């Protein structure tokens, strides 16, 4: 009589071990998933807490800035906001509101580009706005110097002006270059960003990649010229 084969017993033992290993693996995976879920919940709570704290601090900062902002600063921000795209000459009501705003905050004898008159400043601004359709003025900063008693002594507004060059704007400000069509075509369509110092030479040199050619464009330019006394 042959002895019983050990194979069935071995297979049964193998299957039991494999089953235990699978159950242990599943248990570990379940435990790991539970642990990760708990960790995600903790992190989500912490993130929500930090976002709430950020919002509170941001609101406190905004209130602090608003409380410490001087009347002059608020006035300059309102000026830049109102004239961000120049005079709204196509809207008579808005243009009238803009002019009244300027006359309310500026001295009639103000000096602008060598001319002594608020009226002249307004005419130049209106003429510029009617010629430069892509005019954009952006607030940069405002520095206020206070005298004794917290009264404003000086207010320096820094802003950047962006404008797209067209044939009409070149004809108005740089008519002496119109005979050079190559140069004209090189300028048309480009946008200059001019700082509050009116550093046109640097802006043009950046476009033309030549300080000499930029100087030629500016030579005999008419930027400071006051427009005629009659209204637009």
Backbone as CSV, one residue per row, in Angstrom:
resi,resn,N_x,N_y,N_z,CA_x,CA_y,CA_z,C_x,C_y,C_z
1,UNK,0.855,-1.202,0.000,0.000,0.000,0.000,0.880,1.237,0.000
2,UNK,0.562,2.131,-0.909,1.389,3.334,-1.023,1.054,4.342,0.083
3,UNK,2.102,5.060,0.587,1.825,6.101,1.596,1.074,7.268,0.954
4,UNK,0.267,7.962,1.799,-0.526,9.107,1.288,0.409,10.210,0.809
5,UNK,-0.011,10.850,-0.273,0.794,11.950,-0.835,0.679,13.195,0.046
6,UNK,1.805,13.867,0.329,1.762,15.083,1.164,1.280,16.320,0.391
7,UNK,1.029,16.182,-0.917,0.682,17.352,-1.736,-0.606,18.045,-1.289
8,UNK,-1.705,17.301,-1.041,-2.937,17.984,-0.609,-2.733,18.779,0.674
9,UNK,-2.008,18.191,1.637,-1.760,18.897,2.895,-0.934,20.158,2.653
10,UNK,0.036,20.057,1.757,0.890,21.221,1.443,0.070,22.337,0.800
11,UNK,-0.809,21.924,-0.159,-1.631,22.930,-0.843,-2.585,23.615,0.126
12,UNK,-3.138,22.812,1.037,-4.056,23.400,2.021,-3.327,24.400,2.906
13,UNK,-2.118,24.037,3.337,-1.306,24.943,4.156,-0.945,26.212,3.378
14,UNK,-0.635,26.033,2.104,-0.262,27.176,1.248,-1.432,28.148,1.104
15,UNK,-2.618,27.589,0.863,-3.795,28.439,0.683,-4.143,29.185,1.974
16,UNK,-3.975,28.516,3.126,-4.259,29.183,4.400,-3.298,30.343,4.625
17,UNK,-2.010,30.103,4.333,-1.011,31.171,4.495,-1.298,32.332,3.548
18,UNK,-1.661,31.991,2.323,-1.947,33.033,1.332,-3.164,33.857,1.754
19,UNK,-4.181,33.185,2.274,-5.385,33.870,2.726,-5.073,34.813,3.884
20,UNK,-4.227,34.319,4.837,-3.851,35.167,5.970,-3.061,36.385,5.493
21,UNK,-2.157,36.150,4.531,-1.347,37.257,4.002,-2.225,38.296,3.303
22,UNK,-3.227,37.825,2.548,-4.120,38.752,1.855,-4.942,39.571,2.846
23,UNK,-5.435,38.872,3.910,-6.219,39.591,4.917,-5.367,40.625,5.637
24,UNK,-4.098,40.239,5.918,-3.196,41.179,6.586,-2.904,42.383,5.684
25,UNK,-2.718,42.124,4.384,-2.450,43.207,3.427,-3.646,44.154,3.331
26,UNK,-4.840,43.554,3.238,-6.055,44.377,3.155,-6.230,45.206,4.423
27,UNK,-5.927,44.596,5.575,-6.048,45.318,6.848,-5.072,46.490,6.898
28,UNK,-3.825,46.246,6.417,-2.831,47.329,6.408,-3.266,48.464,5.481
29,UNK,-3.771,48.098,4.295,-4.226,49.112,3.344,-5.395,49.916,3.905
30,UNK,-6.318,49.213,4.578,-7.460,49.899,5.169,-7.012,50.855,6.269
31,UNK,-6.047,50.370,7.083,-5.522,51.214,8.155,-4.812,52.443,7.586
32,UNK,-4.054,52.217,6.507,-3.337,53.326,5.881,-4.316,54.335,5.282
33,UNK,-5.373,53.816,4.634,-6.384,54.703,4.049,-7.075,55.526,5.132
34,UNK,-7.400,54.854,6.239,-8.042,55.561,7.355,-7.129,56.646,7.906
35,UNK,-5.832,56.301,8.031,-4.856,57.259,8.542,-4.730,58.465,7.611
36,UNK,-4.672,58.199,6.287,-4.569,59.291,5.319,-5.824,60.161,5.326
37,UNK,-6.985,59.519,5.474,-8.237,60.274,5.530,-8.258,61.204,6.736
38,UNK,-7.814,60.659,7.882,-7.755,61.488,9.092,-6.780,62.648,8.909
39,UNK,-5.642,62.363,8.259,-4.636,63.405,8.040,-5.166,64.497,7.111
40,UNK,-5.895,64.078,6.066,-6.489,65.049,5.137,-7.491,65.939,5.863
41,UNK,-8.296,65.342,6.750,-9.276,66.120,7.510,-8.586,67.142,8.408
42,UNK,-7.496,66.710,9.054,-6.744,67.624,9.922,-6.154,68.772,9.106
43,UNK,-5.557,68.438,7.938,-4.958,69.467,7.090,-6.021,70.409,6.525
44,UNK,-7.183,69.860,6.164,-8.269,70.694,5.646,-8.738,71.684,6.707
45,UNK,-8.849,71.199,7.943,-9.245,72.079,9.043,-8.206,73.176,9.260
46,UNK,-6.924,72.782,9.234,-5.849,73.757,9.443,-5.820,74.779,8.316
47,UNK,-6.038,74.318,7.073,-6.065,75.224,5.928,-7.210,76.227,6.059
48,UNK,-8.390,75.730,6.447,-9.540,76.622,6.632,-9.265,77.645,7.728
49,UNK,-8.600,77.198,8.800,-8.276,78.112,9.903,-7.313,79.202,9.442
50,UNK,-6.280,78.790,8.683,-5.293,79.754,8.202,-5.902,80.720,7.185
51,UNK,-6.779,80.208,6.313,-7.435,81.090,5.345,-8.317,82.113,6.059
52,UNK,-9.007,81.663,7.107,-9.823,82.594,7.884,-8.975,83.655,8.557
53,UNK,-7.831,83.244,9.095,-6.926,84.200,9.741,-6.373,85.185,8.711
54,UNK,-6.048,84.657,7.507,-5.555,85.535,6.442,-6.591,86.589,6.075
55,UNK,-7.850,86.166,5.957,-8.913,87.105,5.595,-9.089,88.179,6.662
56,UNK,-9.017,87.759,7.930,-9.158,88.723,9.024,-8.016,89.731,9.002
57,UNK,-6.778,89.229,8.854,-5.617,90.117,8.824,-5.662,91.039,7.614
58,UNK,-6.108,90.510,6.464,-6.211,91.335,5.261,-7.215,92.461,5.465
59,UNK,-8.342,92.142,6.102,-9.362,93.157,6.373,-8.834,94.205,7.344
60,UNK,-8.100,93.743,8.369,-7.515,94.679,9.330,-6.523,95.605,8.651
61,UNK,-5.715,95.047,7.713,-4.736,95.857,6.994,-5.433,96.881,6.113
62,UNK,-6.492,96.454,5.422,-7.228,97.373,4.552,-7.825,98.518,5.352
63,UNK,-8.386,98.190,6.523,-8.964,99.229,7.368,-7.886,100.175,7.874
64,UNK,-6.715,99.611,8.221,-5.615,100.441,8.709,-5.136,101.398,7.631
65,UNK,-5.008,100.884,6.384,-4.564,101.733,5.278,-5.578,102.839,5.031
66,UNK,-6.871,102.470,5.045,-7.918,103.461,4.796,-7.928,104.531,5.875
67,UNK,-7.697,104.136,7.138,-7.721,105.092,8.240,-6.515,106.016,8.207
68,UNK,-5.380,105.520,7.691,-4.161,106.317,7.691,-3.933,107.056,6.378
69,UNK,-4.758,106.792,5.390,-4.602,107.467,4.110,-5.067,108.908,4.250
70,UNK,-4.241,109.846,3.822,-4.586,111.256,3.950,-5.601,111.655,2.893
71,UNK,-6.209,112.810,3.106,-7.182,113.330,2.143,-6.505,113.559,0.800
72,UNK,-5.239,114.016,0.824,-4.514,114.268,-0.425,-4.330,112.981,-1.217
73,UNK,-3.998,111.894,-0.513,-3.822,110.610,-1.196,-5.128,110.143,-1.824
74,UNK,-6.213,110.258,-1.075,-7.514,109.854,-1.618,-7.889,110.708,-2.824
75,UNK,-7.537,111.981,-2.762,-7.829,112.894,-3.866,-7.034,112.509,-5.111
76,UNK,-5.759,112.147,-4.922,-4.930,111.762,-6.061,-5.394,110.438,-6.671
77,UNK,-5.814,109.523,-5.823,-6.344,108.257,-6.341,-7.622,108.503,-7.144
78,UNK,-8.444,109.415,-6.658,-9.675,109.742,-7.375,-9.356,110.406,-8.710
79,UNK,-8.315,111.256,-8.722,-7.896,111.911,-9.972,-7.469,110.870,-11.008
80,UNK,-6.617,109.923,-10.589,-6.136,108.896,-11.520,-7.294,108.012,-11.979
81,UNK,-8.196,107.697,-11.056,-9.348,106.863,-11.425,-10.240,107.576,-12.438
82,UNK,-10.499,108.863,-12.209,-11.401,109.613,-13.085,-10.803,109.845,-14.464
83,UNK,-9.464,110.011,-14.525,-8.809,110.311,-15.801,-7.953,109.142,-16.298
84,UNK,-8.299,107.930,-15.885,-7.509,106.756,-16.281,-7.396,106.635,-17.791
85,UNK,-8.413,107.091,-18.526,-8.398,107.039,-19.998,-8.531,108.439,-20.599
86,UNK,-8.074,109.440,-19.842,-8.117,110.809,-20.340,-9.500,111.420,-20.225
87,UNK,-9.696,112.525,-20.945,-11.001,113.188,-20.967,-11.992,112.358,-21.788
88,UNK,-13.197,112.201,-21.277,-14.255,111.479,-22.003,-14.993,112.477,-22.894
89,UNK,-14.351,112.896,-23.966,-14.914,113.938,-24.814,-16.166,113.471,-25.546
90,UNK,-16.342,112.156,-25.699,-17.530,111.631,-26.372,-18.751,111.649,-25.463
91,UNK,-18.516,111.893,-24.171,-19.598,111.938,-23.187,-19.585,113.320,-22.546
92,UNK,-20.456,114.209,-23.020,-20.444,115.600,-22.569,-20.666,115.715,-21.062
93,UNK,-21.557,114.892,-20.521,-21.840,114.957,-19.088,-20.611,114.560,-18.273
94,UNK,-19.933,113.470,-18.690,-18.749,113.015,-17.971,-17.609,114.004,-18.136
95,UNK,-17.430,114.542,-19.352,-16.364,115.520,-19.587,-16.579,116.755,-18.721
96,UNK,-17.840,117.168,-18.581,-18.144,118.309,-17.720,-17.827,118.014,-16.267
97,UNK,-18.137,116.796,-15.826,-17.828,116.389,-14.457,-16.321,116.387,-14.232
98,UNK,-15.559,115.894,-15.223,-14.100,115.869,-15.101,-13.535,117.282,-14.999
99,UNK,-14.045,118.194,-15.832,-13.532,119.572,-15.802,-13.860,120.235,-14.468
100,UNK,-15.052,120.010,-13.947,-15.415,120.590,-12.644,-14.523,120.032,-11.541
101,UNK,-14.167,118.755,-11.648,-13.278,118.142,-10.658,-11.917,118.832,-10.667
102,UNK,-11.353,119.060,-11.868,-10.050,119.717,-11.973,-10.103,121.134,-11.419
103,UNK,-11.164,121.850,-11.740,-11.270,123.241,-11.273,-11.483,123.308,-9.763
104,UNK,-11.983,122.216,-9.188,-12.207,122.196,-7.745,-10.931,121.904,-6.968
105,UNK,-9.985,121.181,-7.582,-8.793,120.771,-6.830,-7.528,121.499,-7.265
106,UNK,-7.559,122.252,-8.375,-6.353,122.895,-8.894,-6.472,124.412,-8.868
107,UNK,-5.325,125.052,-8.710,-5.258,126.514,-8.700,-5.392,127.042,-10.122
108,UNK,-6.229,128.072,-10.350,-6.371,128.637,-11.700,-5.050,129.123,-12.286
109,UNK,-4.088,129.472,-11.412,-2.796,129.990,-11.882,-1.719,128.909,-11.877
110,UNK,-2.129,127.653,-11.946,-1.161,126.562,-11.919,-0.195,126.659,-13.097
111,UNK,0.986,126.063,-12.933,2.000,126.053,-13.987,2.073,124.644,-14.556
112,UNK,1.950,124.534,-15.875,2.003,123.238,-16.544,2.843,123.369,-17.798
113,UNK,3.995,122.669,-17.831,4.903,122.697,-18.980,5.242,124.132,-19.388
114,UNK,5.426,124.981,-18.381,5.832,126.360,-18.649,4.691,127.318,-18.906
115,UNK,3.450,126.828,-18.933,2.299,127.697,-19.178,1.565,127.946,-17.865
116,UNK,1.174,129.215,-17.642,0.535,129.602,-16.393,-0.977,129.687,-16.579
117,UNK,-1.662,128.567,-16.472,-3.110,128.619,-16.598,-3.713,127.225,-16.474
118,UNK,-4.708,127.102,-15.631,-5.449,125.850,-15.540,-6.220,125.607,-16.830
119,UNK,-6.714,126.691,-17.441,-7.429,126.558,-18.714,-6.533,125.931,-19.778
120,UNK,-5.257,126.353,-19.803,-4.317,125.800,-20.778,-4.078,124.318,-20.513
121,UNK,-3.929,123.958,-19.236,-3.743,122.552,-18.874,-4.927,121.717,-19.359
122,UNK,-6.138,122.221,-19.141,-7.338,121.483,-19.549,-7.389,121.336,-21.063
123,UNK,-7.047,122.413,-21.808,-7.076,122.336,-23.271,-6.050,121.334,-23.789
124,UNK,-4.850,121.335,-23.192,-3.812,120.387,-23.615,-4.259,118.956,-23.326
125,UNK,-4.834,118.742,-22.148,-5.302,117.414,-21.760,-6.414,116.947,-22.703
126,UNK,-7.346,117.851,-23.028,-8.440,117.494,-23.932,-7.918,117.186,-25.334
127,UNK,-6.979,117.989,-25.784,-6.426,117.764,-27.121,-5.701,116.421,-27.175
128,UNK,-4.942,116.137,-26.137,-4.224,114.866,-26.067,-5.217,113.701,-26.088
129,UNK,-6.292,113.822,-25.309,-7.285,112.747,-25.227,-8.003,112.534,-26.548
130,UNK,-8.212,113.615,-27.306,-8.911,113.485,-28.584,-8.023,112.854,-29.650
131,UNK,-6.700,112.927,-29.463,-5.756,112.396,-30.450,-5.297,110.989,-30.095
132,UNK,-5.069,110.740,-28.814,-4.565,109.445,-28.346,-5.737,108.636,-27.809
133,UNK,-6.254,107.726,-28.621,-7.429,106.949,-28.217,-7.084,105.830,-27.239
134,UNK,-5.819,105.439,-27.186,-5.429,104.304,-26.340,-4.725,104.757,-25.070
135,UNK,-4.962,105.983,-24.657,-4.330,106.557,-23.473,-4.802,105.831,-22.212
136,UNK,-3.845,105.380,-21.386,-4.165,104.732,-20.109,-3.224,105.277,-19.043
137,UNK,-3.784,105.764,-17.947,-2.988,106.310,-16.848,-3.125,105.379,-15.645
138,UNK,-1.987,104.985,-15.064,-1.995,104.011,-13.962,-1.321,104.598,-12.729
139,UNK,-1.978,104.482,-11.586,-1.449,104.979,-10.318,-0.256,104.131,-9.878
140,UNK,0.834,104.794,-9.457,2.014,104.090,-8.950,2.159,104.314,-7.449
141,UNK,2.246,105.582,-7.046,2.358,105.888,-5.621,2.056,107.360,-5.397
142,UNK,1.903,107.705,-4.141,1.640,109.099,-3.783,2.345,109.390,-2.469
143,UNK,3.222,110.377,-2.469,3.955,110.767,-1.263,3.448,112.124,-0.788
144,UNK,3.056,112.189,0.464,2.527,113.429,1.035,3.450,113.893,2.151
145,UNK,3.887,115.145,2.072,4.701,115.753,3.125,3.784,116.641,3.951
146,UNK,3.710,116.356,5.265,2.820,117.104,6.143,3.594,118.145,6.934
147,UNK,3.009,119.324,7.069,3.588,120.379,7.892,3.070,120.218,9.319
148,UNK,3.435,121.148,10.197,2.927,121.112,11.566,1.405,121.187,11.543
149,UNK,0.777,120.398,12.386,-0.677,120.378,12.396,-1.254,119.399,11.403
150,UNK,-0.384,118.553,10.825,-0.811,117.523,9.863,-1.469,118.098,8.621
151,UNK,-1.112,119.329,8.279,-1.627,119.910,7.042,-0.677,119.563,5.898
152,UNK,-1.208,119.160,4.740,-0.330,118.784,3.619,0.500,119.954,3.122
153,UNK,1.814,119.733,3.041,2.723,120.762,2.552,3.056,120.515,1.089
154,UNK,3.217,119.252,0.727,3.511,118.892,-0.663,2.977,117.493,-0.931
155,UNK,2.555,117.271,-2.155,2.022,115.968,-2.548,2.611,115.600,-3.904
156,UNK,3.350,114.512,-3.958,3.977,114.069,-5.205,3.278,112.811,-5.700
157,UNK,2.664,112.922,-6.854,1.953,111.793,-7.452,2.833,111.139,-8.499
158,UNK,3.023,109.836,-8.375,3.780,109.080,-9.373,2.811,108.183,-10.129
159,UNK,2.881,108.263,-11.425,2.010,107.427,-12.247,2.723,107.044,-13.527
160,UNK,2.179,106.066,-14.209,2.723,105.626,-15.495,1.629,105.791,-16.540
161,UNK,2.016,106.293,-17.701,1.067,106.509,-18.793,1.421,105.575,-19.941
162,UNK,0.442,104.840,-20.411,0.626,103.979,-21.582,-0.163,104.559,-22.750
163,UNK,0.464,104.612,-23.911,-0.264,105.069,-25.083,0.276,104.382,-26.332
164,UNK,-0.647,104.069,-27.222,-0.307,103.395,-28.471,-0.096,104.458,-29.540
165,UNK,1.023,104.362,-30.251,1.355,105.369,-31.255,0.602,105.118,-32.556
166,UNK,0.008,106.183,-33.085,-0.712,106.139,-34.356,-0.156,107.231,-35.263
167,UNK,-0.566,107.211,-36.517,-0.112,108.255,-37.434,-0.622,109.627,-36.971
168,UNK,-1.840,109.654,-36.435,-2.407,110.921,-35.968,-1.600,111.496,-34.809
169,UNK,-1.198,110.636,-33.860,-0.428,111.139,-32.723,0.966,111.576,-33.154
170,UNK,1.570,110.862,-34.107,2.886,111.268,-34.611,2.777,112.596,-35.355
171,UNK,1.693,112.780,-36.122,1.507,114.032,-36.856,1.323,115.201,-35.904
172,UNK,0.706,114.949,-34.754,0.471,116.019,-33.787,1.736,116.406,-33.039
173,UNK,2.491,115.413,-32.594,3.629,115.684,-31.724,4.985,115.659,-32.433
174,UNK,5.123,114.865,-33.484,6.412,114.746,-34.175,6.235,114.896,-35.690
175,UNK,5.679,116.011,-36.168,5.413,116.149,-37.612,6.676,116.136,-38.465
176,UNK,7.823,116.442,-37.854,9.064,116.521,-38.620,9.573,115.152,-39.067
177,UNK,8.969,114.057,-38.573,9.448,112.725,-38.979,8.528,112.075,-40.011
178,UNK,7.417,112.754,-40.378,6.436,112.124,-41.260,6.990,111.823,-42.646
179,UNK,8.053,112.535,-43.053,8.632,112.276,-44.374,9.404,110.955,-44.398
180,UNK,9.749,110.458,-43.215,10.500,109.200,-43.114,9.509,108.065,-42.840
181,UNK,8.939,107.498,-43.905,7.886,106.506,-43.753,8.381,105.235,-43.060
182,UNK,9.645,104.897,-43.280,10.199,103.706,-42.620,10.174,103.889,-41.107
183,UNK,10.601,105.071,-40.657,10.603,105.366,-39.225,9.174,105.432,-38.684
184,UNK,8.285,106.043,-39.455,6.885,106.152,-39.039,6.274,104.762,-38.841
185,UNK,6.496,103.870,-39.812,5.947,102.518,-39.717,6.557,101.742,-38.548
186,UNK,7.796,102.088,-38.225,8.464,101.421,-37.105,7.831,101.813,-35.771
187,UNK,7.291,103.024,-35.727,6.707,103.532,-34.489,5.227,103.189,-34.352
188,UNK,4.499,103.251,-35.459,3.054,103.036,-35.416,2.727,101.646,-34.856
189,UNK,1.781,101.629,-33.949,1.329,100.362,-33.378,2.013,99.985,-32.087
190,UNK,3.159,100.608,-31.801,3.860,100.294,-30.557,3.237,101.065,-29.396
191,UNK,3.325,100.471,-28.220,2.809,101.106,-27.010,3.975,101.544,-26.141
192,UNK,3.967,102.810,-25.764,4.992,103.333,-24.867,4.423,103.422,-23.458
193,UNK,5.232,103.084,-22.474,4.867,103.321,-21.079,5.781,104.414,-20.560
194,UNK,5.188,105.549,-20.243,5.949,106.738,-19.875,5.789,106.985,-18.381
195,UNK,6.879,107.016,-17.623,6.768,107.312,-16.196,6.375,108.763,-15.976
196,UNK,6.064,109.116,-14.734,5.584,110.452,-14.416,6.610,111.531,-14.724
197,UNK,7.883,111.133,-14.924,8.909,112.115,-15.249,8.862,112.523,-16.716
198,UNK,7.948,111.929,-17.457,7.806,112.195,-18.892,9.104,111.911,-19.635
199,UNK,9.720,110.793,-19.292,10.985,110.413,-19.919,10.710,109.765,-21.269
200,UNK,10.310,110.594,-22.229,9.966,110.080,-23.552,11.171,109.511,-24.288
201,UNK,12.343,110.067,-24.040,13.540,109.595,-24.742,13.784,108.115,-24.446
202,UNK,13.664,107.737,-23.177,13.883,106.335,-22.802,12.809,105.442,-23.405
203,UNK,11.555,105.921,-23.409,10.467,105.114,-23.959,10.647,104.889,-25.457
204,UNK,11.023,105.950,-26.187,11.232,105.824,-27.628,12.469,104.987,-27.939
205,UNK,13.521,105.163,-27.145,14.749,104.397,-27.367,14.491,102.904,-27.199
206,UNK,13.578,102.548,-26.298,13.249,101.140,-26.094,12.563,100.560,-27.322
207,UNK,11.729,101.380,-27.988,11.025,100.925,-29.184,11.962,100.867,-30.381
208,UNK,12.743,101.950,-30.583,13.607,102.056,-31.759,14.956,101.377,-31.572
209,UNK,15.272,101.020,-30.320,16.559,100.377,-30.002,17.729,101.256,-30.428
210,UNK,17.530,102.542,-30.321,18.597,103.481,-30.681,18.314,104.808,-30.005
211,UNK,19.222,105.234,-29.125,19.061,106.518,-28.455,19.188,107.664,-29.450
212,UNK,20.066,107.495,-30.463,20.264,108.538,-31.469,18.984,108.773,-32.265
213,UNK,18.311,107.693,-32.666,17.083,107.833,-33.450,15.949,108.374,-32.579
214,UNK,15.943,107.979,-31.307,14.934,108.516,-30.393,15.117,110.015,-30.207
215,UNK,16.380,110.448,-30.129,16.670,111.874,-29.999,16.204,112.631,-31.235
216,UNK,16.354,112.015,-32.420,15.906,112.651,-33.659,14.388,112.840,-33.652
217,UNK,13.657,111.826,-33.168,12.198,111.926,-33.113,11.780,113.066,-32.192
218,UNK,12.458,113.172,-31.057,12.102,114.199,-30.084,12.547,115.594,-30.507
219,UNK,13.540,115.665,-31.390,14.054,116.958,-31.830,12.944,117.745,-32.525
220,UNK,12.683,118.931,-32.052,11.633,119.807,-32.594,10.237,119.253,-32.359
221,UNK,10.120,118.297,-31.440,8.795,117.774,-31.128,7.917,118.846,-30.514
222,UNK,6.606,118.631,-30.549,5.664,119.652,-30.109,4.899,119.261,-28.847
223,UNK,5.455,118.383,-28.060,4.750,117.956,-26.859,4.399,119.109,-25.928
224,UNK,5.289,120.095,-25.705,4.948,121.155,-24.760,4.056,122.231,-25.361
225,UNK,3.808,122.196,-26.678,3.071,123.281,-27.311,1.649,123.364,-26.776
226,UNK,1.235,124.564,-26.440,-0.140,124.774,-26.008,-1.039,124.823,-27.225
227,UNK,-2.247,124.279,-27.152,-3.164,124.324,-28.280,-3.752,125.712,-28.433
228,UNK,-4.466,125.989,-29.515,-5.077,127.298,-29.713,-6.043,127.621,-28.588
229,UNK,-6.325,128.915,-28.408,-7.181,129.353,-27.326,-8.631,128.939,-27.529
230,UNK,-9.064,128.738,-28.809,-10.465,128.367,-29.027,-10.700,126.941,-28.562
231,UNK,-11.901,126.630,-28.077,-12.175,125.279,-27.570,-12.142,124.257,-28.676
232,UNK,-11.983,122.977,-28.280,-11.934,121.902,-29.261,-13.303,121.714,-29.904
